[in-house]
Short mmCIF file of C-alpha atoms in Angstrom, two decimals:
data_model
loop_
_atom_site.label_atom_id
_atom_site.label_comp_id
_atom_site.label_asym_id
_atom_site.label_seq_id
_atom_site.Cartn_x
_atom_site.Cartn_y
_atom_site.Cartn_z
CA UNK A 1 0.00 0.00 0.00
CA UNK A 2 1.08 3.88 -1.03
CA UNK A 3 1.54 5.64 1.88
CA UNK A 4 2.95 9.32 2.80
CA UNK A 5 2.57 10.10 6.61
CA UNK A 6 3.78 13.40 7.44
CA UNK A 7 4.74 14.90 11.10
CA UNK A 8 6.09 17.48 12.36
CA UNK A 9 3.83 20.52 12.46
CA UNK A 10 2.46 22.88 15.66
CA UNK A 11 2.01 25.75 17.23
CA UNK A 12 5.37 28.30 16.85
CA UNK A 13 5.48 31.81 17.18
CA UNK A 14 6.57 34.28 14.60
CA UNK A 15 10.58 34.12 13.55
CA UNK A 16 10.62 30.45 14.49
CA UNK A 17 11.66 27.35 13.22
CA UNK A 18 10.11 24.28 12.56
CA UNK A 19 11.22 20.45 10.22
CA UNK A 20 8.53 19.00 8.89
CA UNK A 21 9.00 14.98 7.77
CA UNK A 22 7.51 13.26 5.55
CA UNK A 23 7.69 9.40 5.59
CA UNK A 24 7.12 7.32 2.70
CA UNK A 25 6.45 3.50 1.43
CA UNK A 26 5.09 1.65 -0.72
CA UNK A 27 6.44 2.70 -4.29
CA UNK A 28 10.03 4.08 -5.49
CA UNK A 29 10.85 6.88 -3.20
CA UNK A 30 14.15 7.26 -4.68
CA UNK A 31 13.01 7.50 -8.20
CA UNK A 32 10.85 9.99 -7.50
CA UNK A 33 10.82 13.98 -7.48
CA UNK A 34 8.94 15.13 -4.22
CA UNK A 35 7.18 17.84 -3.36
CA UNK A 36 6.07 20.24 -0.69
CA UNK A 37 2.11 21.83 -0.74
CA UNK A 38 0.40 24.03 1.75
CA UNK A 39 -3.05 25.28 2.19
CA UNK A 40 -3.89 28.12 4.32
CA UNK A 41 -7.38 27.75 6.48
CA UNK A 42 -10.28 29.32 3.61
CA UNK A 43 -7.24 29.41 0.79
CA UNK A 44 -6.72 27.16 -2.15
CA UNK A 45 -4.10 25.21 -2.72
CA UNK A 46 -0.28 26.71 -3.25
CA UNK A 47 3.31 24.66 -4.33
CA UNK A 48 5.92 25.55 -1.95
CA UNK A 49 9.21 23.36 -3.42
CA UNK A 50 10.31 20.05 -5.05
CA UNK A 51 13.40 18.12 -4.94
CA UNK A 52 14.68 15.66 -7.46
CA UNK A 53 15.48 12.01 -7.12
CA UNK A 54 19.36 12.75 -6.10
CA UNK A 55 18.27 15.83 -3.48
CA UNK A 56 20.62 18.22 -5.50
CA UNK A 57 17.71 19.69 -7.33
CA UNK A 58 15.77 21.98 -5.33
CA UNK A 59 12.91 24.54 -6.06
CA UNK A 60 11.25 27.29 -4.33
CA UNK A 61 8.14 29.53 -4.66
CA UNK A 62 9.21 33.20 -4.17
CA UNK A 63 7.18 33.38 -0.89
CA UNK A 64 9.75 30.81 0.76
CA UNK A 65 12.67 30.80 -0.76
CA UNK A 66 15.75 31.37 1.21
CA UNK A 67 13.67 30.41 4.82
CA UNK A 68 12.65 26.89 3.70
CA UNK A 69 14.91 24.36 2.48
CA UNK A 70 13.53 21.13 1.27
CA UNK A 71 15.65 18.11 1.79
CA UNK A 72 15.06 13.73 1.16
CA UNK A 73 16.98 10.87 3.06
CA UNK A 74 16.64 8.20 0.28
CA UNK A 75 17.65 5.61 2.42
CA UNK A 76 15.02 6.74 4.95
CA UNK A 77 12.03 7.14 2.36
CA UNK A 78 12.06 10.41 3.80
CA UNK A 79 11.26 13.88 2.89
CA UNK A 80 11.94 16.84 4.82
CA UNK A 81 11.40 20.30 4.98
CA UNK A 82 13.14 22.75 7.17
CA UNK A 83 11.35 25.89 7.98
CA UNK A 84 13.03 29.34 9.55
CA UNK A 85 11.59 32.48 9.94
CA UNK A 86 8.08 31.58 9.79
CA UNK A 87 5.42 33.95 9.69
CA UNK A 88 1.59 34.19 10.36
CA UNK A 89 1.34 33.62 6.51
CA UNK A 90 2.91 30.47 7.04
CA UNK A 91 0.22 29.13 8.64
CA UNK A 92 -1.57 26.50 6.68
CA UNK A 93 -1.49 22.06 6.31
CA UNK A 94 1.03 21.29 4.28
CA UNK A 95 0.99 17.73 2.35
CA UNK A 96 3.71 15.90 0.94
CA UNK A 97 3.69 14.24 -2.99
CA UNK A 98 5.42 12.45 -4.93
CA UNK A 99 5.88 13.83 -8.40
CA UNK A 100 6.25 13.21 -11.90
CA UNK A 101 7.31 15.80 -13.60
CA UNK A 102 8.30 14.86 -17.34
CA UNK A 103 8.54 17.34 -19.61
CA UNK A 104 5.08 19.20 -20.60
CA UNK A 105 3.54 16.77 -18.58
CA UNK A 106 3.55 16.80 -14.62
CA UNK A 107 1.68 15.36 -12.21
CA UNK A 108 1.59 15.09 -7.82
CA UNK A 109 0.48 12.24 -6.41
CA UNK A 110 0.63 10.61 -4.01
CA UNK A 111 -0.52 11.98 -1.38
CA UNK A 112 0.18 12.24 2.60
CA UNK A 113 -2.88 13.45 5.18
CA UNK A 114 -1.25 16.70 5.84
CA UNK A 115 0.12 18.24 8.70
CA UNK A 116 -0.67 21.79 10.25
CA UNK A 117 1.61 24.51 10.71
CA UNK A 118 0.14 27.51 12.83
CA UNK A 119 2.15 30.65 13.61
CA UNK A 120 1.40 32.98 15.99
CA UNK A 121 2.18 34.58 19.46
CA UNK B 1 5.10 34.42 -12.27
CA UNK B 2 2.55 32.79 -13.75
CA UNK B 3 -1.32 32.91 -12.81
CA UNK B 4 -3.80 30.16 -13.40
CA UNK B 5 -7.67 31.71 -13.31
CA UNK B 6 -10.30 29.57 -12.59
CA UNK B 7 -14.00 30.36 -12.02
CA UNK B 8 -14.69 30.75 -8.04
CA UNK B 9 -17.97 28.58 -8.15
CA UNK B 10 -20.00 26.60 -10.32
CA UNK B 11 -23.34 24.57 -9.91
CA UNK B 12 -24.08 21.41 -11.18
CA UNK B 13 -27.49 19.05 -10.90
CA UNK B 14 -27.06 15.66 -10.13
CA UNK B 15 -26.37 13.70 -13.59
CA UNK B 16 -25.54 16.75 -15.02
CA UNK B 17 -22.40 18.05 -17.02
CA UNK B 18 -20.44 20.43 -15.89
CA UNK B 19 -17.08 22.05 -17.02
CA UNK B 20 -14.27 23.73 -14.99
CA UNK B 21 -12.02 26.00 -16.83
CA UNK B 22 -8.02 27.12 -16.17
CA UNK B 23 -6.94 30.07 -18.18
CA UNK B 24 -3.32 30.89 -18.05
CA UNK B 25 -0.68 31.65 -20.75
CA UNK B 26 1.97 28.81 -19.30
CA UNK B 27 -1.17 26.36 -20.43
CA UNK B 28 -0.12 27.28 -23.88
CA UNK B 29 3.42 24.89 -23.45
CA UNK B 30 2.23 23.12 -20.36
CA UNK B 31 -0.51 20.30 -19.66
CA UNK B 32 -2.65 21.19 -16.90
CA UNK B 33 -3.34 18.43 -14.08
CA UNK B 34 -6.43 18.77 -11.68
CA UNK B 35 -6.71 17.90 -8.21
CA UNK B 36 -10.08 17.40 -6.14
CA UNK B 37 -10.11 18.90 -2.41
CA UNK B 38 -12.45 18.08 0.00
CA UNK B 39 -12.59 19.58 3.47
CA UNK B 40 -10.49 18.25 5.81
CA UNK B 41 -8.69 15.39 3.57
CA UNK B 42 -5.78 15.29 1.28
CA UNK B 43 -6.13 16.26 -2.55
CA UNK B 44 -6.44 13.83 -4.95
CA UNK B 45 -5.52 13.61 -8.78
CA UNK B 46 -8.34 13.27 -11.12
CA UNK B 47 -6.43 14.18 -14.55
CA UNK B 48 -3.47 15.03 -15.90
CA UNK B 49 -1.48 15.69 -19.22
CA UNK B 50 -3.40 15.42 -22.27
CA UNK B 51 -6.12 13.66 -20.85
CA UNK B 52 -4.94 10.73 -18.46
CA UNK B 53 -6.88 9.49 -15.33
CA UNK B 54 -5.13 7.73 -12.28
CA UNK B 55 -6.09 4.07 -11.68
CA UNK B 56 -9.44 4.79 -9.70
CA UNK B 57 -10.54 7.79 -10.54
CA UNK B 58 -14.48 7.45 -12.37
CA UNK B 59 -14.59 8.04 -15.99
CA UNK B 60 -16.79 10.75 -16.14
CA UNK B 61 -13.93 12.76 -14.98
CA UNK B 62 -12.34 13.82 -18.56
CA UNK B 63 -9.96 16.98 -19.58
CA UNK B 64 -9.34 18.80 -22.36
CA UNK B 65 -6.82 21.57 -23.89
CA UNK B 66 -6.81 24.34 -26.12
CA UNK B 67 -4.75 27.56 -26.19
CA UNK B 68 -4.34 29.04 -22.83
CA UNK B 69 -7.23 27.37 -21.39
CA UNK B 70 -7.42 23.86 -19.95
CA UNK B 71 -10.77 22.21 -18.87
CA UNK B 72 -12.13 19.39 -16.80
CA UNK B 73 -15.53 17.82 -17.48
CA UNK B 74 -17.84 16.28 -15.37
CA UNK B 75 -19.95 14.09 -16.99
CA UNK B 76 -22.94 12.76 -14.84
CA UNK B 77 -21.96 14.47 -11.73
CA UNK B 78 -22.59 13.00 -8.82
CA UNK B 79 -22.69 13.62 -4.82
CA UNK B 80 -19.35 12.74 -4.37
CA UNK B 81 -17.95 14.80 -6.75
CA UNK B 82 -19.32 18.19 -4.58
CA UNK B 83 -15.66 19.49 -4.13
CA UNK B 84 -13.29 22.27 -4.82
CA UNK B 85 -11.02 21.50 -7.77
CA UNK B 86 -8.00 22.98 -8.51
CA UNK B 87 -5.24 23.23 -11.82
CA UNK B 88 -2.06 23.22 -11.68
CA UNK B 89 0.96 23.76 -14.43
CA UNK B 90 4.46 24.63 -14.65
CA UNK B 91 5.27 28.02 -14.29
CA UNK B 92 7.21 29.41 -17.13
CA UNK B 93 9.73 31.86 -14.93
CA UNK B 94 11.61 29.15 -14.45
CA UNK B 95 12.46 25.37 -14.56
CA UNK B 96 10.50 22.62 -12.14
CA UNK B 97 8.15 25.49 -10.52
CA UNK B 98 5.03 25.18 -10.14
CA UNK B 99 1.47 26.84 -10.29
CA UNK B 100 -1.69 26.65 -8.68
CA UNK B 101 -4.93 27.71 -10.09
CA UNK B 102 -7.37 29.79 -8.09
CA UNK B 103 -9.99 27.23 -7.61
CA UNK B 104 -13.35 26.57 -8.23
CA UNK B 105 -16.31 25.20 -5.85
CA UNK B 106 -18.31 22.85 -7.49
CA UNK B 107 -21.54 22.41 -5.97
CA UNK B 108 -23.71 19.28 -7.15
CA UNK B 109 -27.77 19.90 -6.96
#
């Protein structure tokens, strides 16, 4: 059975840090991209970063980049993602994928339960 | 960046067609795929690239391309399929980013 579990999220106040973790099994976690995706409470749905199948490839919406880093232990079946200088904007569940992305053809699945991420004071 | 536009809400009787459109210019070099979100559980694939459905997913789930705009199709819509429903596509400001669209409510009469 395909399963993505993810852990990790709570309650942190603004300028704080916080590693997500993501563990996988059940299908080819080391041939596959991964990828990060939050939704804030009453928002749609928004990427936040993929990594390739080697972890040297690593991509970042605007909003994050340079406070998140997004990281995979391929002999773990585990994706991570680091989180610094959160803010209340950060606040939202974020789900792990896997991804194929191929070209002009992408596509994320599967899919972990989600985990919640609330910042405040 | 790019921006994906979707319709907030549409309505839909049961057994009905409806279609959900994604207008964005990145949709001109880029499939769309479509995800289903229901409150309070993980998204879930119903199409992507030219017009592929995961193992599972119903056939009356269907999409379509042309120009900027991608579509999915409902045909026969049923209970289950009261959702929102989201596109996504690669953004073309850069390589292996990624684009949501705005979303659109489907409610199912």
């Amino acid at each position: 059975e395909v399963q993505l579990v993810e852990s990790g999220g709570d309650l942190v106040q603004p300028g704080g840090s916080l590693r997500l973790s993501c563990a996988a099994s059940g299908f080819s976690f080391s041939q596959s991209w991964m990828t990060w995706i939050r939704q804030a409470p009453g928002r749609g749905l928004e990427w936040v970063a993929n990594i390739n199948q080697d972890g040297r490839g690593k991509y970042y919406v605007d909003s994050v980049k340079g406070r998140f880093t997004i990281s995979r232990d391929n002999a773990k079946n585990s994706l991570y993602l680091d989180m610094n200088s959160l803010r209340a904007e950060d606040t939202a569940f974020y789900y792990c994928a896997g991804a194929l992305l191929a070209g002009t053809v992408h596509k994320f699945g599967p899919w972990g339960r989600g985990t919640l991420v609330t910042v405040s004071s | 960046s790019s921006e994906l536009t979707q319709d907030p809400a549409v309505s839909v009787a049961l057994g009905q067609t409806v279609r959900i459109t994604c207008q964005g210019d990145s949709l001109r070099s880029y499939f769309a795929s479509w995800y289903q979100k229901k409150p309070g559980q993980a998204p879930v694939l119903v199409i992507y690239g030219q017009n592929n459905r995961p193992s599972g997913i119903p056939d009356r789930f269907s999409g379509s391309n042309s120009g900027n705009t991608a579509s999915l199709t409902i045909t026969g819509a049923q209970a289950e399929d009261e959702a929102d429903y989201y596109c996504n596509s690669r953004d073309t400001s850069g390589s292996h980013l990624y684009v949501f669209g705005t979303g659109t409510k489907v409610t199912v009469l």
